[in-house]
Short mmCIF file of C-alpha atoms in Angstrom, two decimals:
data_model
loop_
_atom_site.label_atom_id
_atom_site.label_comp_id
_atom_site.label_asym_id
_atom_site.label_seq_id
_atom_site.Cartn_x
_atom_site.Cartn_y
_atom_site.Cartn_z
CA MET A 1 -21.54 -22.53 12.26
CA SER A 2 -18.85 -22.05 9.63
CA GLN A 3 -17.96 -24.91 7.37
CA TYR A 4 -14.29 -25.43 6.63
CA ILE A 5 -13.71 -26.56 3.05
CA LYS A 6 -10.59 -27.59 1.17
CA HIS A 7 -10.54 -27.53 -2.61
CA SER A 8 -7.28 -28.05 -4.51
CA GLU A 9 -5.09 -25.06 -3.56
CA VAL A 10 -7.80 -23.06 -1.82
CA ALA A 11 -9.28 -23.42 1.63
CA TRP A 12 -11.86 -21.11 3.10
CA SER A 13 -14.50 -20.74 5.78
CA MET A 14 -17.98 -19.93 4.49
CA THR A 15 -20.14 -17.57 6.51
CA SER A 16 -23.83 -16.91 6.14
CA LYS A 17 -23.44 -13.18 5.42
CA ALA A 18 -20.88 -10.67 4.34
CA ALA A 19 -18.47 -9.51 7.02
CA LYS A 20 -18.14 -5.90 8.09
CA VAL A 21 -14.35 -5.94 7.55
CA SER A 22 -12.08 -8.21 5.52
CA LEU A 23 -8.48 -8.37 6.71
CA ILE A 24 -6.16 -9.39 3.85
CA VAL A 25 -2.91 -10.94 5.10
CA PRO A 26 -0.32 -11.87 2.42
CA VAL A 27 2.08 -14.50 3.75
CA TYR A 28 5.49 -15.60 2.48
CA ASN A 29 8.09 -17.38 4.61
CA VAL A 30 7.35 -15.62 7.91
CA GLU A 31 6.93 -18.59 10.25
CA THR A 32 8.86 -16.79 13.01
CA TYR A 33 6.56 -13.76 13.04
CA LEU A 34 3.22 -15.11 11.83
CA GLY A 35 1.84 -16.11 15.23
CA ARG A 36 1.72 -12.60 16.64
CA CYS A 37 0.11 -11.29 13.47
CA LEU A 38 -2.65 -13.90 13.53
CA GLU A 39 -3.21 -13.42 17.25
CA SER A 40 -3.85 -9.73 16.63
CA CYS A 41 -6.47 -10.66 14.02
CA SER A 42 -8.33 -12.97 16.39
CA ALA A 43 -8.12 -10.42 19.21
CA GLN A 44 -10.06 -7.76 17.28
CA THR A 45 -12.93 -6.24 19.21
CA LEU A 46 -15.03 -6.34 16.03
CA ASN A 47 -16.41 -9.87 15.82
CA ASP A 48 -17.99 -9.57 12.37
CA LEU A 49 -14.71 -10.06 10.57
CA GLU A 50 -13.14 -12.31 7.95
CA ILE A 51 -9.41 -12.96 7.99
CA ILE A 52 -8.11 -13.77 4.49
CA CYS A 53 -4.63 -15.29 4.68
CA VAL A 54 -2.91 -15.76 1.31
CA ASP A 55 0.01 -18.17 1.39
CA ASP A 56 2.07 -16.99 -1.57
CA GLY A 57 4.01 -20.21 -2.14
CA SER A 58 5.84 -20.25 1.19
CA THR A 59 8.64 -22.81 1.48
CA ASP A 60 8.83 -22.75 5.29
CA ASN A 61 6.10 -23.73 7.75
CA SER A 62 3.95 -20.64 7.15
CA GLY A 63 1.36 -22.56 5.13
CA LYS A 64 0.98 -25.22 7.82
CA ILE A 65 0.64 -22.54 10.49
CA LEU A 66 -2.18 -20.96 8.51
CA ASP A 67 -4.01 -24.28 8.08
CA GLU A 68 -3.80 -24.96 11.82
CA TYR A 69 -4.98 -21.43 12.53
CA ALA A 70 -8.02 -21.88 10.28
CA LYS A 71 -9.03 -25.00 12.20
CA GLU A 72 -9.30 -22.93 15.38
CA GLU A 73 -10.44 -19.61 13.91
CA SER A 74 -13.80 -19.98 12.15
CA ARG A 75 -13.47 -16.56 10.51
CA ALA A 76 -10.26 -17.55 8.73
CA ILE A 77 -9.96 -17.94 4.98
CA VAL A 78 -6.74 -19.60 3.80
CA ILE A 79 -5.65 -19.45 0.18
CA HIS A 80 -2.59 -21.40 -0.97
CA LYS A 81 -1.15 -20.26 -4.29
CA GLU A 82 2.06 -20.35 -6.29
CA ASN A 83 4.50 -17.58 -5.51
CA GLY A 84 3.62 -14.46 -7.45
CA GLY A 85 4.77 -11.66 -5.19
CA LEU A 86 3.03 -9.30 -2.81
CA SER A 87 0.80 -7.71 -5.45
CA SER A 88 -0.44 -11.10 -6.62
CA ALA A 89 -1.15 -12.23 -3.06
CA ARG A 90 -3.08 -9.08 -2.19
CA ASN A 91 -5.09 -9.36 -5.40
CA ALA A 92 -6.06 -12.91 -4.49
CA GLY A 93 -7.25 -11.57 -1.16
CA ILE A 94 -9.26 -8.79 -2.79
CA ARG A 95 -11.00 -11.29 -5.08
CA ALA A 96 -11.92 -13.51 -2.13
CA ALA A 97 -13.07 -10.71 0.19
CA THR A 98 -16.75 -10.27 1.02
CA GLY A 99 -16.42 -7.60 3.70
CA GLU A 100 -17.80 -4.10 3.39
CA TRP A 101 -14.36 -2.70 4.22
CA LEU A 102 -10.96 -4.08 3.17
CA MET A 103 -7.78 -3.69 5.20
CA PHE A 104 -4.26 -4.99 4.50
CA LEU A 105 -2.02 -6.47 7.19
CA ASP A 106 1.54 -7.57 6.48
CA SER A 107 2.26 -10.90 8.10
CA ASP A 108 5.22 -9.71 10.21
CA ASP A 109 3.22 -6.80 11.66
CA TYR A 110 0.18 -6.65 13.93
CA LEU A 111 -2.94 -4.60 14.64
CA GLU A 112 -4.18 -2.91 17.78
CA PRO A 113 -7.25 -4.79 19.13
CA ASN A 114 -9.69 -1.99 18.23
CA ALA A 115 -8.37 -1.41 14.69
CA CYS A 116 -11.17 -3.03 12.69
CA GLU A 117 -13.89 -1.70 14.97
CA ARG A 118 -12.52 1.83 14.71
CA ILE A 119 -12.48 1.61 10.91
CA TRP A 120 -16.02 0.23 10.82
CA CYS A 121 -17.35 2.98 13.10
CA GLU A 122 -15.64 5.69 11.09
CA GLY A 123 -17.18 4.32 7.91
CA GLN A 124 -20.64 4.34 9.46
CA ASP A 125 -20.35 7.84 10.86
CA GLU A 126 -20.29 9.56 7.47
CA TYR A 127 -19.92 8.24 3.93
CA THR A 128 -16.30 7.80 2.90
CA GLU A 129 -14.43 5.49 0.54
CA ILE A 130 -10.89 5.56 1.96
CA ILE A 131 -9.85 5.84 5.60
CA VAL A 132 -6.24 6.70 6.44
CA PHE A 133 -5.13 5.96 10.00
CA GLY A 134 -2.06 6.37 12.16
CA SER A 135 0.50 3.71 13.03
CA ASP A 136 3.74 3.18 14.88
CA PHE A 137 6.85 1.06 14.46
CA PHE A 138 8.52 -1.61 16.55
CA PRO A 139 10.92 -2.54 17.97
CA LYS A 140 11.93 0.86 19.30
CA TYR A 141 15.47 -0.28 20.08
CA PRO A 142 17.84 -0.19 18.42
CA VAL A 143 16.47 3.02 16.96
CA PRO A 144 16.13 2.56 13.18
CA GLU A 145 18.03 4.79 10.80
CA ASN A 146 16.18 7.81 9.45
CA VAL A 147 13.61 7.46 12.21
CA GLN A 148 12.20 10.96 11.66
CA TRP A 149 11.18 10.03 8.11
CA LEU A 150 9.34 7.02 9.48
CA ARG A 151 7.61 9.03 12.19
CA ASP A 152 6.47 11.60 9.64
CA VAL A 153 5.09 8.86 7.39
CA LEU A 154 3.20 7.05 10.15
CA TYR A 155 1.62 10.14 11.69
CA THR A 156 -1.87 11.34 10.76
CA LYS A 157 -4.22 14.04 11.98
CA ALA A 158 -7.99 14.05 11.67
CA GLN A 159 -9.25 15.70 8.50
CA ARG A 160 -11.65 14.99 5.67
CA PHE A 161 -11.62 15.58 1.91
CA ASN A 162 -14.89 15.43 -0.03
CA ARG A 163 -13.16 15.65 -3.39
CA PHE A 164 -9.77 14.82 -4.79
CA GLU A 165 -7.12 17.39 -3.94
CA ILE A 166 -3.54 16.94 -5.10
CA ASP A 167 -2.22 17.77 -1.62
CA THR A 168 -4.23 14.86 -0.23
CA LEU A 169 -2.20 12.41 -2.22
CA LEU A 170 1.23 13.95 -2.54
CA TYR A 171 1.85 15.95 0.62
CA VAL A 172 -0.49 15.00 3.48
CA PRO A 173 1.40 12.82 6.03
CA GLY A 174 0.28 9.22 5.99
CA THR A 175 -0.73 8.79 2.37
CA LYS A 176 2.53 7.17 1.26
CA PRO A 177 4.20 4.77 0.94
CA PHE A 178 2.32 2.03 2.84
CA VAL A 179 -1.10 0.75 1.85
CA TRP A 180 -1.50 -1.19 5.10
CA ARG A 181 -2.34 1.98 6.97
CA GLN A 182 -5.39 2.63 4.79
CA ALA A 183 -8.81 0.97 4.65
CA PHE A 184 -10.92 0.85 1.49
CA LEU A 185 -14.64 0.53 0.94
CA SER A 186 -15.02 -2.74 -0.93
CA GLU A 187 -17.68 -1.34 -3.25
CA PHE A 188 -15.29 1.47 -4.20
CA LEU A 189 -12.47 -0.93 -5.15
CA LYS A 190 -14.77 -3.20 -7.13
CA SER A 191 -16.56 -0.40 -8.97
CA HIS A 192 -13.22 0.88 -10.27
CA ALA A 193 -11.65 -2.59 -10.70
CA LEU A 194 -8.74 -1.48 -8.54
CA GLN A 195 -6.02 -4.06 -7.98
CA PHE A 196 -2.28 -4.10 -7.43
CA GLU A 197 0.00 -4.32 -10.46
CA ASP A 198 1.19 -7.91 -10.74
CA ASP A 199 4.34 -6.89 -12.64
CA LEU A 200 5.56 -4.80 -9.70
CA ARG A 201 7.51 -6.57 -6.97
CA PHE A 202 8.31 -3.28 -5.24
CA ALA A 203 6.61 0.15 -5.05
CA GLU A 204 3.25 -1.54 -5.69
CA ASP A 205 1.72 0.40 -2.78
CA ILE A 206 2.56 3.75 -4.36
CA VAL A 207 0.89 2.85 -7.65
CA PHE A 208 -2.22 1.51 -5.92
CA GLN A 209 -2.56 4.68 -3.85
CA PHE A 210 -2.05 7.00 -6.81
CA LYS A 211 -4.83 5.14 -8.59
CA ALA A 212 -7.21 5.00 -5.62
CA PHE A 213 -7.09 8.55 -4.25
CA PRO A 214 -8.09 10.43 -7.42
CA ARG A 215 -11.08 8.12 -7.86
CA ALA A 216 -12.39 8.50 -4.31
CA ARG A 217 -15.30 10.87 -3.76
CA SER A 218 -14.48 11.14 -0.06
CA THR A 219 -11.36 10.37 1.99
CA SER A 220 -11.11 10.48 5.78
CA PHE A 221 -7.98 10.77 7.91
CA ILE A 222 -8.17 9.72 11.54
CA ALA A 223 -5.51 10.28 14.18
CA ASP A 224 -5.88 6.87 15.84
CA SER A 225 -2.71 4.77 15.81
CA LEU A 226 -4.03 1.33 14.86
CA TYR A 227 -1.15 -0.51 13.17
CA ARG A 228 2.25 -1.73 14.38
CA TYR A 229 4.92 -1.92 11.68
CA ARG A 230 7.99 -4.14 12.10
CA VAL A 231 10.75 -1.81 11.05
CA THR A 232 13.45 -4.45 10.50
CA ARG A 233 13.30 -8.07 9.34
CA ASN A 234 15.86 -10.19 7.56
CA GLY A 235 14.59 -11.06 4.11
CA SER A 236 11.88 -8.39 4.00
CA LEU A 237 11.10 -6.61 0.72
CA MET A 238 12.31 -3.32 2.16
CA GLN A 239 15.62 -4.86 3.22
CA LYS A 240 16.14 -6.47 -0.19
CA ALA A 241 15.35 -3.22 -1.96
CA ASP A 242 17.74 -1.21 0.20
CA ALA A 243 20.47 -3.77 -0.48
CA ASP A 244 20.14 -3.23 -4.25
CA PRO A 245 19.52 0.50 -4.77
CA VAL A 246 19.99 0.29 -8.55
CA LYS A 247 17.20 -2.27 -8.85
CA LYS A 248 15.10 -0.26 -6.40
CA LEU A 249 15.46 2.76 -8.65
CA GLN A 250 14.31 0.69 -11.61
CA TRP A 251 11.17 -0.27 -9.68
CA HIS A 252 10.57 3.41 -8.94
CA ILE A 253 10.78 4.23 -12.64
CA LYS A 254 8.33 1.42 -13.39
CA ALA A 255 5.96 2.83 -10.76
CA VAL A 256 6.12 6.30 -12.35
CA GLU A 257 5.31 4.72 -15.71
CA HIS A 258 2.18 3.06 -14.31
CA ILE A 259 1.02 6.22 -12.53
CA ALA A 260 1.60 8.55 -15.47
CA ALA A 261 -0.32 6.21 -17.78
CA ASP A 262 -3.25 5.96 -15.38
CA TRP A 263 -3.47 9.71 -14.73
CA ASP A 264 -3.23 10.34 -18.46
CA GLU A 265 -6.15 7.97 -19.04
CA LEU A 266 -8.16 9.68 -16.29
CA GLY A 267 -7.54 13.09 -17.85
CA LEU A 268 -5.79 14.43 -14.74
CA LEU A 269 -2.57 15.68 -16.29
CA ASP A 270 -3.82 19.01 -17.62
CA GLU A 271 -4.63 20.09 -14.08
CA TYR A 272 -2.13 18.04 -12.07
CA GLY A 273 0.70 17.34 -14.53
CA GLU A 274 3.08 19.82 -12.92
CA ALA A 275 2.55 18.34 -9.45
CA LEU A 276 2.98 14.79 -10.71
CA LEU A 277 6.13 15.66 -12.64
CA GLY A 278 7.62 17.34 -9.58
CA TRP A 279 6.82 14.36 -7.39
CA ALA A 280 8.22 11.90 -9.96
CA LEU A 281 11.49 13.83 -10.18
CA ARG A 282 11.95 13.76 -6.42
CA TYR A 283 10.91 10.12 -6.23
CA THR A 284 13.38 8.92 -8.85
CA VAL A 285 16.18 11.46 -9.13
CA LEU A 286 16.62 13.57 -6.00
CA ASP A 287 18.14 10.93 -3.72
CA THR A 288 19.50 8.64 -6.43
CA ASN A 289 21.18 10.96 -8.88
CA ALA A 290 24.50 9.19 -8.48
CA LEU A 291 22.83 5.90 -9.42
CA LEU A 292 20.76 7.09 -12.34
CA ASN A 293 22.51 6.05 -15.56
CA LYS A 294 21.89 7.31 -19.08
CA GLU A 295 19.58 4.42 -19.93
CA GLN A 296 17.39 5.03 -16.88
CA ALA A 297 17.40 8.78 -17.45
CA ALA A 298 16.25 8.13 -21.01
CA GLN A 299 13.48 5.85 -19.72
CA LEU A 300 12.19 8.60 -17.46
CA LEU A 301 12.34 11.25 -20.17
CA ASP A 302 10.47 8.92 -22.55
CA ILE A 303 7.72 8.44 -19.92
CA PHE A 304 7.44 12.19 -19.38
CA GLN A 305 7.35 12.86 -23.10
CA GLU A 306 4.82 10.13 -23.86
CA HIS A 307 2.34 11.66 -21.41
CA ASP A 308 3.16 15.31 -22.24
CA LEU A 309 4.61 15.94 -18.80
CA THR A 310 7.62 17.69 -20.29
CA ASN A 311 5.33 20.61 -21.12
CA HIS A 312 4.96 21.23 -17.38
CA SER A 313 8.69 21.46 -16.68
CA LYS A 314 8.92 25.22 -17.26
CA ASN A 315 6.47 25.86 -14.41
CA LEU A 316 8.23 23.70 -11.82
CA PRO A 317 9.35 25.27 -8.53
CA SER A 318 13.05 26.09 -8.38
CA GLU A 319 14.18 22.91 -6.57
CA GLU A 320 12.28 20.62 -8.90
CA ARG A 321 13.37 22.64 -11.91
CA SER A 322 16.98 22.04 -10.82
CA ILE A 323 16.32 18.30 -10.60
CA TRP A 324 14.80 18.41 -14.09
CA LYS A 325 17.96 20.01 -15.48
CA LYS A 326 20.12 17.39 -13.77
CA LEU A 327 18.06 14.65 -15.37
CA GLN A 328 18.54 16.14 -18.81
CA ARG A 329 22.31 16.32 -18.31
CA ILE A 330 22.74 12.66 -17.39
#
C-alpha cells in the first residue's frame, strides 16, 4: 500500500518499485480544467503508472485540487513549488520520475484511456528511445483559425528511424512543436542529462526536441491518436504569445540560439548546418519579417556567425536564400 508523505513543499506517494510510465503534469492556475485532465490519468488502462503533478506556484485552487486528488489516487505524486514557468515545472517532474517511460500531459488537456498502455507496448515491441504519437484537438467548434496547420502537426504515420536523419526532426509531421505528443525512455533522458531550458518561457518544446532527436539511437512513430489538445484557453501560453508577436519572435530567436549552440557542441553543423539555417530562417523571419527590427536581425546574424552557419547560406534553396537576403537588408 502506498504511503502518502508531506515534506515542506513536496508531497509524494512512494511505491515499492519503479512504474512502467511516469506521466508528468505541470499545473498552473487551471482549476476549471484540471479535473478532466486528472480523470484521464486515473482512467488509464495501464495500472503500473505514476502521475507526477507539479503545482508551479498556482494562485487559484489548483494546488488544493491536486492534494485532494492525491488522497484518492495512490499513484499520484504532488510537488508544490514556486512559480518558475513550464520548463521549470517539467524539469521538477523529470527529476522526480521513476518510470521507465516519461510522458508529458498539459493540465488543460487529456489522454485517451489506452495512451500509456500503447506507449508501453510499443516500447517493449522493439528497442526505441523516443515514441511520437498522433493526437487531435478539441473543441471542434468553433473551428480554430489555421486549422489545417494544426491537423498537419497532430497527424502521424507509422515509421521507424534507427539513426538520426535530419528529415525526422525538421520535416516529418508530428515532431514539432509540442513535446506532449512524444514519449521518452527515461534512461535515454538521464544518460544525456536532457532537461528543458529554464530561461525559456516559450518555445521550450522546440529546443528540447532539437536536443533529443539527434541523440536518439532509435525513434518510432505510431499512427495512434492518443492525446487531446485544448486548442483555446484564456490565459494559456499560446494565447499570451499570440497576443504579443514581438515578444514571441524574441523567444524564437532565443530558441535558435540554444539549438545552434547545442548542435555546434555535438558537431552536427558540418553535415546539417544548411538544414538548420534554413529552418531557423523560416522559424524566425518568414512569417514575421514585418516585426523583425534591426536589433533582432543583428541578434540572429550574430548567432549564425558565431556557429559558422553563415558559411551555409550560399547553398540554401531559393526560397530560403531569399529569406536570408531579406534578413541581411533589415
